[in-house]
Amino acid sequence: MEIQDLKEGKTSIGELISIAKDVMKNAYVPYSNFKVGAALLTKSGKVYTGVNIENSSFGLTNCAERTAIFKAISEGEREFETLVVVADTEEPVSPCGACRQVMSEFGDFEVVLTNLKGDIIQTSVNQLLPYSFDKDDLKK
Ligand code: THU
């Protein structure tokens, strides 16, 4: 697959993949030893990284995708262009349901799933979570 720049001046998908691979080393995974890295490009052109952060109370584990999104939201960002996720998997790593729901809170942006071998799936939030429950559903 051809890796193309998203827009002039913005971080390319290729660069986002290498940022996500690089940050994997920071994953806190004493229980699964399964490292995941994420890189989130905002519409403002900034990149926020994320890793999975596990906990001895397993259910409190935070995935790499949500870490990146929460870091960005906490810095005042609201609009996203592309989220890249990488892990050392046979197929491109697939985000969990909780992360899909958190992504969908912030609209329909591009999501790039990959692995260390370089397999890539370019998809989107709406493709990953069709018919999602969202803020409009809270209106009477
Ligand atoms: N994990 C992620 O961080 N993102 C994914 O897309 C899949 C799963 C993490 C959670 C846990 O730390 C480990 O991978 C094994 O489930």
CSV table of N, CA and C and ligand atoms in Angstrom, one decimal:
chain,number,residue,atom,x,y,z
A,1,MET,N,0.8,-1.2,0.0
A,1,MET,CA,0.0,0.0,0.0
A,1,MET,C,0.9,1.3,0.0
A,2,GLU,N,0.5,2.2,-0.8
A,2,GLU,CA,1.2,3.5,-0.9
A,2,GLU,C,0.9,4.3,0.4
A,3,ILE,N,1.9,4.8,1.0
A,3,ILE,CA,1.6,5.7,2.2
A,3,ILE,C,1.7,7.1,1.7
A,4,GLN,N,0.6,7.8,1.8
A,4,GLN,CA,0.6,9.2,1.3
A,4,GLN,C,0.5,10.2,2.4
A,5,ASP,N,1.0,11.4,2.2
A,5,ASP,CA,0.8,12.5,3.1
A,5,ASP,C,-0.6,12.9,3.2
A,6,LEU,N,-1.1,13.2,4.3
A,6,LEU,CA,-2.5,13.6,4.5
A,6,LEU,C,-2.7,14.9,3.9
A,7,LYS,N,-2.0,15.9,4.3
A,7,LYS,CA,-2.1,17.3,3.8
A,7,LYS,C,-0.8,17.9,3.9
A,8,GLU,N,-0.5,18.8,3.1
A,8,GLU,CA,0.8,19.5,3.1
A,8,GLU,C,1.0,20.1,4.5
A,9,GLY,N,2.2,19.9,5.1
A,9,GLY,CA,2.5,20.5,6.4
A,9,GLY,C,2.1,19.7,7.5
A,10,LYS,N,1.2,18.7,7.3
A,10,LYS,CA,0.7,17.8,8.4
A,10,LYS,C,1.5,16.5,8.4
A,11,THR,N,1.6,15.9,9.6
A,11,THR,CA,2.3,14.7,9.8
A,11,THR,C,1.7,13.6,8.9
A,12,SER,N,2.5,12.9,8.1
A,12,SER,CA,2.0,11.9,7.2
A,12,SER,C,1.7,10.6,8.0
A,13,ILE,N,0.9,9.7,7.3
A,13,ILE,CA,0.6,8.5,7.9
A,13,ILE,C,1.9,7.7,8.2
A,14,GLY,N,2.8,7.7,7.3
A,14,GLY,CA,4.1,7.0,7.6
A,14,GLY,C,4.8,7.5,8.8
A,15,GLU,N,4.8,8.8,9.0
A,15,GLU,CA,5.4,9.4,10.2
A,15,GLU,C,4.6,9.0,11.5
A,16,LEU,N,3.3,9.0,11.3
A,16,LEU,CA,2.5,8.7,12.5
A,16,LEU,C,2.7,7.2,12.9
A,17,ILE,N,2.9,6.4,11.9
A,17,ILE,CA,3.2,4.9,12.2
A,17,ILE,C,4.5,4.8,12.9
A,18,SER,N,5.5,5.6,12.5
A,18,SER,CA,6.8,5.4,13.1
A,18,SER,C,6.8,6.1,14.5
A,19,ILE,N,6.0,7.1,14.7
A,19,ILE,CA,5.8,7.7,16.1
A,19,ILE,C,5.1,6.6,17.0
A,20,ALA,N,4.1,6.0,16.5
A,20,ALA,CA,3.3,5.0,17.3
A,20,ALA,C,4.2,3.8,17.6
A,21,LYS,N,5.0,3.3,16.7
A,21,LYS,CA,5.9,2.2,16.9
A,21,LYS,C,6.9,2.6,18.0
A,22,ASP,N,7.4,3.8,17.9
A,22,ASP,CA,8.5,4.3,18.9
A,22,ASP,C,7.9,4.4,20.3
A,23,VAL,N,6.7,4.8,20.4
A,23,VAL,CA,6.1,5.0,21.8
A,23,VAL,C,5.7,3.6,22.4
A,24,MET,N,5.6,2.6,21.6
A,24,MET,CA,5.3,1.3,22.2
A,24,MET,C,6.2,0.9,23.3
A,25,LYS,N,7.4,1.3,23.3
A,25,LYS,CA,8.4,0.9,24.3
A,25,LYS,C,7.9,1.4,25.7
A,26,ASN,N,7.1,2.4,25.8
A,26,ASN,CA,6.6,3.0,27.0
A,26,ASN,C,5.4,2.3,27.6
A,27,ALA,N,4.9,1.3,26.8
A,27,ALA,CA,3.7,0.6,27.3
A,27,ALA,C,4.0,0.0,28.7
A,28,TYR,N,3.0,0.1,29.6
A,28,TYR,CA,3.1,-0.5,31.0
A,28,TYR,C,2.3,-1.8,31.0
A,29,VAL,N,3.0,-2.9,30.7
A,29,VAL,CA,2.2,-4.1,30.5
A,29,VAL,C,2.8,-5.3,31.3
A,30,PRO,N,2.9,-5.2,32.6
A,30,PRO,CA,3.5,-6.3,33.4
A,30,PRO,C,2.7,-7.5,33.4
A,31,TYR,N,1.4,-7.5,33.0
A,31,TYR,CA,0.5,-8.7,33.1
A,31,TYR,C,0.4,-9.4,31.7
A,32,SER,N,0.2,-8.6,30.7
A,32,SER,CA,0.0,-9.2,29.3
A,32,SER,C,1.3,-9.3,28.5
A,33,ASN,N,2.2,-8.4,28.8
A,33,ASN,CA,3.4,-8.2,28.0
A,33,ASN,C,3.1,-7.9,26.6
A,34,PHE,N,1.9,-7.4,26.3
A,34,PHE,CA,1.4,-7.1,25.0
A,34,PHE,C,1.4,-5.5,24.8
A,35,LYS,N,2.4,-5.0,24.1
A,35,LYS,CA,2.6,-3.6,24.0
A,35,LYS,C,1.8,-3.0,22.8
A,36,VAL,N,1.1,-1.9,23.0
A,36,VAL,CA,0.4,-1.3,22.0
A,36,VAL,C,0.8,0.2,22.0
A,37,GLY,N,0.9,0.8,20.8
A,37,GLY,CA,1.3,2.2,20.6
A,37,GLY,C,0.2,2.9,19.8
A,38,ALA,N,0.0,4.1,20.1
A,38,ALA,CA,-1.0,4.9,19.3
A,38,ALA,C,-0.4,6.3,19.0
A,39,ALA,N,-0.8,6.9,17.9
A,39,ALA,CA,-0.4,8.3,17.6
A,39,ALA,C,-1.7,8.9,17.0
A,40,LEU,N,-2.1,10.0,17.6
A,40,LEU,CA,-3.3,10.7,17.2
A,40,LEU,C,-3.0,12.1,16.6
A,41,LEU,N,-3.3,12.3,15.4
A,41,LEU,CA,-3.1,13.6,14.7
A,41,LEU,C,-4.4,14.4,14.8
A,42,THR,N,-4.2,15.6,15.4
A,42,THR,CA,-5.4,16.5,15.5
A,42,THR,C,-5.6,17.4,14.3
A,43,LYS,N,-6.8,17.9,14.1
A,43,LYS,CA,-7.0,18.8,13.0
A,43,LYS,C,-6.1,20.0,13.1
A,44,SER,N,-5.7,20.4,14.4
A,44,SER,CA,-4.8,21.5,14.6
A,44,SER,C,-3.3,21.2,14.2
A,45,GLY,N,-3.1,19.9,13.9
A,45,GLY,CA,-1.7,19.5,13.4
A,45,GLY,C,-0.8,18.9,14.5
A,46,LYS,N,-1.3,18.8,15.7
A,46,LYS,CA,-0.5,18.2,16.8
A,46,LYS,C,-0.6,16.7,16.8
A,47,VAL,N,0.4,16.1,17.4
A,47,VAL,CA,0.3,14.6,17.5
A,47,VAL,C,0.4,14.3,19.0
A,48,TYR,N,-0.6,13.5,19.5
A,48,TYR,CA,-0.6,13.0,20.8
A,48,TYR,C,-0.4,11.5,20.8
A,49,THR,N,0.6,11.0,21.6
A,49,THR,CA,0.8,9.5,21.6
A,49,THR,C,0.1,8.9,22.8
A,50,GLY,N,0.0,7.5,22.7
A,50,GLY,CA,-0.6,6.8,23.8
A,50,GLY,C,-0.1,5.4,23.8
A,51,VAL,N,0.0,4.8,25.0
A,51,VAL,CA,0.3,3.4,25.2
A,51,VAL,C,-0.7,2.7,26.1
A,52,ASN,N,-0.8,1.4,26.1
A,52,ASN,CA,-1.6,0.8,27.1
A,52,ASN,C,-1.0,0.8,28.5
A,53,ILE,N,-1.8,1.0,29.5
A,53,ILE,CA,-1.4,1.1,30.9
A,53,ILE,C,-2.2,0.1,31.7
A,54,GLU,N,-1.6,-1.0,32.1
A,54,GLU,CA,-2.3,-2.0,32.8
A,54,GLU,C,-2.3,-1.8,34.3
A,55,ASN,N,-3.1,-2.6,35.0
A,55,ASN,CA,-3.3,-2.4,36.4
A,55,ASN,C,-3.5,-3.8,37.1
A,56,SER,N,-3.1,-4.0,38.3
A,56,SER,CA,-3.2,-5.3,39.0
A,56,SER,C,-4.7,-5.6,39.1
A,57,SER,N,-5.6,-4.6,39.1
A,57,SER,CA,-7.0,-4.8,39.0
A,57,SER,C,-7.3,-4.7,37.5
A,58,PHE,N,-7.3,-5.8,36.8
A,58,PHE,CA,-7.1,-5.9,35.4
A,58,PHE,C,-8.1,-5.0,34.6
A,59,GLY,N,-9.3,-4.9,35.1
A,59,GLY,CA,-10.4,-4.1,34.4
A,59,GLY,C,-10.1,-2.7,34.3
A,60,LEU,N,-9.1,-2.2,35.1
A,60,LEU,CA,-8.8,-0.8,35.1
A,60,LEU,C,-7.8,-0.4,34.0
A,61,THR,N,-7.3,-1.4,33.3
A,61,THR,CA,-6.4,-1.2,32.2
A,61,THR,C,-6.9,-0.2,31.2
A,62,ASN,N,-6.0,0.7,30.8
A,62,ASN,CA,-6.4,1.7,29.7
A,62,ASN,C,-5.6,1.4,28.5
A,63,CYS,N,-6.4,1.3,27.4
A,63,CYS,CA,-5.8,1.0,26.1
A,63,CYS,C,-5.0,2.2,25.5
A,64,ALA,N,-4.1,1.9,24.6
A,64,ALA,CA,-3.3,2.9,24.0
A,64,ALA,C,-4.1,4.0,23.3
A,65,GLU,N,-5.2,3.5,22.6
A,65,GLU,CA,-6.0,4.5,21.9
A,65,GLU,C,-6.7,5.5,22.8
A,66,ARG,N,-7.2,5.0,23.9
A,66,ARG,CA,-7.9,5.9,24.9
A,66,ARG,C,-6.8,6.8,25.5
A,67,THR,N,-5.7,6.3,25.8
A,67,THR,CA,-4.6,7.1,26.4
A,67,THR,C,-4.4,8.3,25.5
A,68,ALA,N,-4.2,8.0,24.2
A,68,ALA,CA,-3.9,9.1,23.3
A,68,ALA,C,-5.0,10.1,23.2
A,69,ILE,N,-6.3,9.6,23.1
A,69,ILE,CA,-7.4,10.5,23.0
A,69,ILE,C,-7.6,11.3,24.3
A,70,PHE,N,-7.4,10.7,25.4
A,70,PHE,CA,-7.6,11.4,26.7
A,70,PHE,C,-6.5,12.5,26.9
A,71,LYS,N,-5.3,12.2,26.4
A,71,LYS,CA,-4.2,13.2,26.5
A,71,LYS,C,-4.6,14.4,25.7
A,72,ALA,N,-5.1,14.1,24.4
A,72,ALA,CA,-5.4,15.2,23.5
A,72,ALA,C,-6.6,16.0,24.1
A,73,ILE,N,-7.6,15.3,24.5
A,73,ILE,CA,-8.8,16.1,25.1
A,73,ILE,C,-8.4,16.9,26.3
A,74,SER,N,-7.6,16.4,27.1
A,74,SER,CA,-7.1,17.1,28.3
A,74,SER,C,-6.3,18.3,27.9
A,75,GLU,N,-5.7,18.4,26.7
A,75,GLU,CA,-5.0,19.5,26.3
A,75,GLU,C,-5.9,20.5,25.5
A,76,GLY,N,-7.2,20.2,25.5
A,76,GLY,CA,-8.1,21.2,24.8
A,76,GLY,C,-8.5,20.8,23.4
A,77,GLU,N,-7.9,19.7,22.9
A,77,GLU,CA,-8.2,19.3,21.5
A,77,GLU,C,-9.6,18.7,21.4
A,78,ARG,N,-10.3,18.8,20.3
A,78,ARG,CA,-11.6,18.2,20.1
A,78,ARG,C,-11.8,17.6,18.8
A,79,GLU,N,-10.9,18.0,17.8
A,79,GLU,CA,-11.2,17.5,16.4
A,79,GLU,C,-9.9,16.7,16.0
A,80,PHE,N,-10.2,15.5,15.5
A,80,PHE,CA,-9.1,14.6,15.1
A,80,PHE,C,-9.2,14.3,13.6
A,81,GLU,N,-8.0,14.1,13.1
A,81,GLU,CA,-7.8,13.7,11.7
A,81,GLU,C,-7.5,12.2,11.6
A,82,THR,N,-6.5,11.7,12.3
A,82,THR,CA,-6.1,10.3,12.1
A,82,THR,C,-5.6,9.7,13.4
A,83,LEU,N,-6.0,8.5,13.7
A,83,LEU,CA,-5.5,7.8,14.8
A,83,LEU,C,-4.8,6.5,14.3
A,84,VAL,N,-3.5,6.3,14.6
A,84,VAL,CA,-2.8,5.2,14.2
A,84,VAL,C,-2.6,4.3,15.4
A,85,VAL,N,-2.8,3.0,15.2
A,85,VAL,CA,-2.6,2.0,16.3
A,85,VAL,C,-1.7,0.9,15.8
A,86,VAL,N,-0.7,0.5,16.7
A,86,VAL,CA,0.2,-0.5,16.3
A,86,VAL,C,0.5,-1.5,17.4
A,87,ALA,N,0.7,-2.8,17.1
A,87,ALA,CA,1.1,-3.8,18.0
A,87,ALA,C,1.8,-4.9,17.3
A,88,ASP,N,2.5,-5.8,18.0
A,88,ASP,CA,3.2,-6.9,17.3
A,88,ASP,C,2.2,-8.1,17.2
A,89,THR,N,1.3,-7.9,16.2
A,89,THR,CA,0.3,-8.9,16.0
A,89,THR,C,0.4,-9.5,14.6
A,90,GLU,N,-0.2,-10.6,14.4
A,90,GLU,CA,-0.2,-11.3,13.1
A,90,GLU,C,-1.0,-10.4,12.0
A,91,GLU,N,-2.1,-9.9,12.4
A,91,GLU,CA,-2.9,-9.0,11.6
A,91,GLU,C,-2.8,-7.6,12.2
A,92,PRO,N,-3.2,-6.6,11.4
A,92,PRO,CA,-3.2,-5.3,12.0
A,92,PRO,C,-4.1,-5.3,13.3
A,93,VAL,N,-3.6,-4.6,14.4
A,93,VAL,CA,-4.3,-4.7,15.7
A,93,VAL,C,-5.7,-4.1,15.6
A,94,SER,N,-6.6,-4.7,16.3
A,94,SER,CA,-8.0,-4.3,16.2
A,94,SER,C,-8.4,-3.6,17.5
A,95,PRO,N,-8.9,-2.4,17.5
A,95,PRO,CA,-9.3,-1.7,18.7
A,95,PRO,C,-10.5,-2.4,19.4
A,96,CYS,N,-10.5,-2.4,20.7
A,96,CYS,CA,-11.6,-3.0,21.5
A,96,CYS,C,-12.8,-2.1,21.4
A,97,GLY,N,-13.9,-2.7,21.9
A,97,GLY,CA,-15.2,-2.0,21.8
A,97,GLY,C,-15.2,-0.7,22.6
A,98,ALA,N,-14.6,-0.7,23.8
A,98,ALA,CA,-14.6,0.5,24.6
A,98,ALA,C,-13.9,1.6,23.9
A,99,CYS,N,-12.8,1.3,23.2
A,99,CYS,CA,-12.0,2.4,22.5
A,99,CYS,C,-12.8,2.9,21.3
A,100,ARG,N,-13.5,2.0,20.6
A,100,ARG,CA,-14.4,2.4,19.5
A,100,ARG,C,-15.4,3.4,20.0
A,101,GLN,N,-16.0,3.1,21.1
A,101,GLN,CA,-17.1,4.0,21.6
A,101,GLN,C,-16.5,5.3,22.0
A,102,VAL,N,-15.3,5.3,22.6
A,102,VAL,CA,-14.7,6.6,23.0
A,102,VAL,C,-14.3,7.4,21.7
A,103,MET,N,-13.8,6.7,20.7
A,103,MET,CA,-13.4,7.4,19.4
A,103,MET,C,-14.7,8.0,18.9
A,104,SER,N,-15.8,7.3,18.9
A,104,SER,CA,-17.0,7.8,18.2
A,104,SER,C,-17.6,9.0,18.9
A,105,GLU,N,-17.2,9.3,20.2
A,105,GLU,CA,-17.6,10.5,20.8
A,105,GLU,C,-17.1,11.8,20.1
A,106,PHE,N,-16.0,11.6,19.4
A,106,PHE,CA,-15.4,12.7,18.7
A,106,PHE,C,-15.5,12.7,17.2
A,107,GLY,N,-16.5,12.0,16.7
A,107,GLY,CA,-16.8,12.1,15.3
A,107,GLY,C,-16.1,11.0,14.5
A,108,ASP,N,-16.2,11.2,13.2
A,108,ASP,CA,-15.8,10.2,12.2
A,108,ASP,C,-14.4,10.5,11.6
A,109,PHE,N,-13.4,10.1,12.2
A,109,PHE,CA,-12.0,10.4,11.7
A,109,PHE,C,-11.4,9.1,11.2
A,110,GLU,N,-10.3,9.3,10.5
A,110,GLU,CA,-9.6,8.1,10.0
A,110,GLU,C,-8.9,7.3,11.1
A,111,VAL,N,-8.9,6.0,10.9
A,111,VAL,CA,-8.2,5.1,11.9
A,111,VAL,C,-7.3,4.2,11.1
A,112,VAL,N,-6.0,4.1,11.4
A,112,VAL,CA,-5.1,3.3,10.7
A,112,VAL,C,-4.6,2.2,11.6
A,113,LEU,N,-4.9,1.0,11.3
A,113,LEU,CA,-4.5,-0.2,12.1
A,113,LEU,C,-3.3,-0.8,11.4
A,114,THR,N,-2.3,-1.2,12.2
A,114,THR,CA,-1.1,-1.7,11.6
A,114,THR,C,-0.4,-2.7,12.6
A,115,ASN,N,0.6,-3.3,12.1
A,115,ASN,CA,1.5,-4.2,13.0
A,115,ASN,C,2.9,-3.9,12.7
A,116,LEU,N,3.8,-4.6,13.4
A,116,LEU,CA,5.2,-4.4,13.2
A,116,LEU,C,5.7,-4.9,11.8
A,117,LYS,N,5.0,-5.8,11.2
A,117,LYS,CA,5.4,-6.3,9.9
A,117,LYS,C,5.0,-5.3,8.8
A,118,GLY,N,4.2,-4.3,9.1
A,118,GLY,CA,3.8,-3.3,8.1
A,118,GLY,C,2.5,-3.5,7.4
A,119,ASP,N,1.7,-4.5,7.8
A,119,ASP,CA,0.3,-4.7,7.3
A,119,ASP,C,-0.5,-3.5,7.7
A,120,ILE,N,-1.3,-3.0,6.8
A,120,ILE,CA,-2.1,-1.8,7.2
A,120,ILE,C,-3.5,-1.9,6.8
A,121,ILE,N,-4.4,-1.5,7.6
A,121,ILE,CA,-5.8,-1.3,7.3
A,121,ILE,C,-6.2,0.1,7.5
A,122,GLN,N,-6.6,0.8,6.5
A,122,GLN,CA,-7.0,2.2,6.7
A,122,GLN,C,-8.5,2.2,6.7
A,123,THR,N,-9.1,2.6,7.9
A,123,THR,CA,-10.5,2.6,8.1
A,123,THR,C,-11.0,3.8,8.8
A,124,SER,N,-12.1,3.8,9.4
A,124,SER,CA,-12.7,5.1,10.0
A,124,SER,C,-13.5,4.7,11.2
A,125,VAL,N,-13.8,5.7,12.0
A,125,VAL,CA,-14.5,5.4,13.3
A,125,VAL,C,-15.9,4.8,12.9
A,126,ASN,N,-16.6,5.4,11.9
A,126,ASN,CA,-17.9,4.9,11.5
A,126,ASN,C,-17.9,3.5,11.0
A,127,GLN,N,-16.8,3.1,10.3
A,127,GLN,CA,-16.7,1.7,9.8
A,127,GLN,C,-16.4,0.8,11.0
A,128,LEU,N,-15.6,1.2,12.0
A,128,LEU,CA,-15.3,0.4,13.1
A,128,LEU,C,-16.5,0.2,14.1
A,129,LEU,N,-17.4,1.3,14.1
A,129,LEU,CA,-18.5,1.2,15.0
A,129,LEU,C,-19.8,1.8,14.3
A,130,PRO,N,-20.4,1.0,13.4
A,130,PRO,CA,-21.6,1.5,12.8
A,130,PRO,C,-22.7,1.5,13.8
A,131,TYR,N,-23.7,2.3,13.5
A,131,TYR,CA,-24.9,2.5,14.4
A,131,TYR,C,-24.5,2.8,15.8
A,132,SER,N,-23.5,3.6,16.0
A,132,SER,CA,-23.1,3.8,17.4
A,132,SER,C,-24.1,4.6,18.2
A,133,PHE,N,-24.0,4.4,19.5
A,133,PHE,CA,-24.8,5.2,20.5
A,133,PHE,C,-24.0,6.5,20.6
A,134,ASP,N,-24.7,7.7,20.3
A,134,ASP,CA,-24.0,8.9,20.5
A,134,ASP,C,-24.8,10.0,21.1
A,135,LYS,N,-24.3,11.2,21.2
A,135,LYS,CA,-25.0,12.3,21.9
A,135,LYS,C,-26.4,12.6,21.4
A,136,ASP,N,-26.6,12.4,20.1
A,136,ASP,CA,-27.9,12.7,19.5
A,136,ASP,C,-29.0,11.7,20.1
A,137,ASP,N,-28.5,10.5,20.5
A,137,ASP,CA,-29.4,9.6,21.1
A,137,ASP,C,-29.9,10.0,22.5
A,138,LEU,N,-29.3,11.0,23.1
A,138,LEU,CA,-29.7,11.4,24.4
A,138,LEU,C,-30.8,12.4,24.3
A,139,LYS,N,-31.0,13.0,23.1
A,139,LYS,CA,-32.1,14.0,22.9
A,139,LYS,C,-33.4,13.2,22.8
A,140,LYS,N,-34.4,13.9,23.4
A,140,LYS,CA,-35.8,13.3,23.4
A,140,LYS,C,-36.4,13.4,22.0
B,1,THU,N1,-5.0,-3.2,24.1
B,1,THU,C1,-4.8,-1.9,23.6
B,1,THU,O1,-4.1,-1.1,24.2
B,1,THU,N2,-5.3,-1.6,22.4
B,1,THU,C2,-6.0,-2.5,21.6
B,1,THU,O2,-6.4,-2.1,20.5
B,1,THU,C3,-6.1,-3.8,22.0
B,1,THU,C4,-5.8,-4.1,23.4
B,1,THU,C5,-4.3,-3.6,25.3
B,1,THU,C6,-5.1,-3.7,26.5
B,1,THU,C7,-4.2,-4.7,27.3
B,1,THU,O3,-3.2,-3.9,28.0
B,1,THU,C8,-3.5,-5.5,26.3
B,1,THU,O4,-3.6,-4.8,25.1
B,1,THU,C9,-4.1,-6.9,26.1
B,1,THU,O5,-5.4,-6.9,26.0
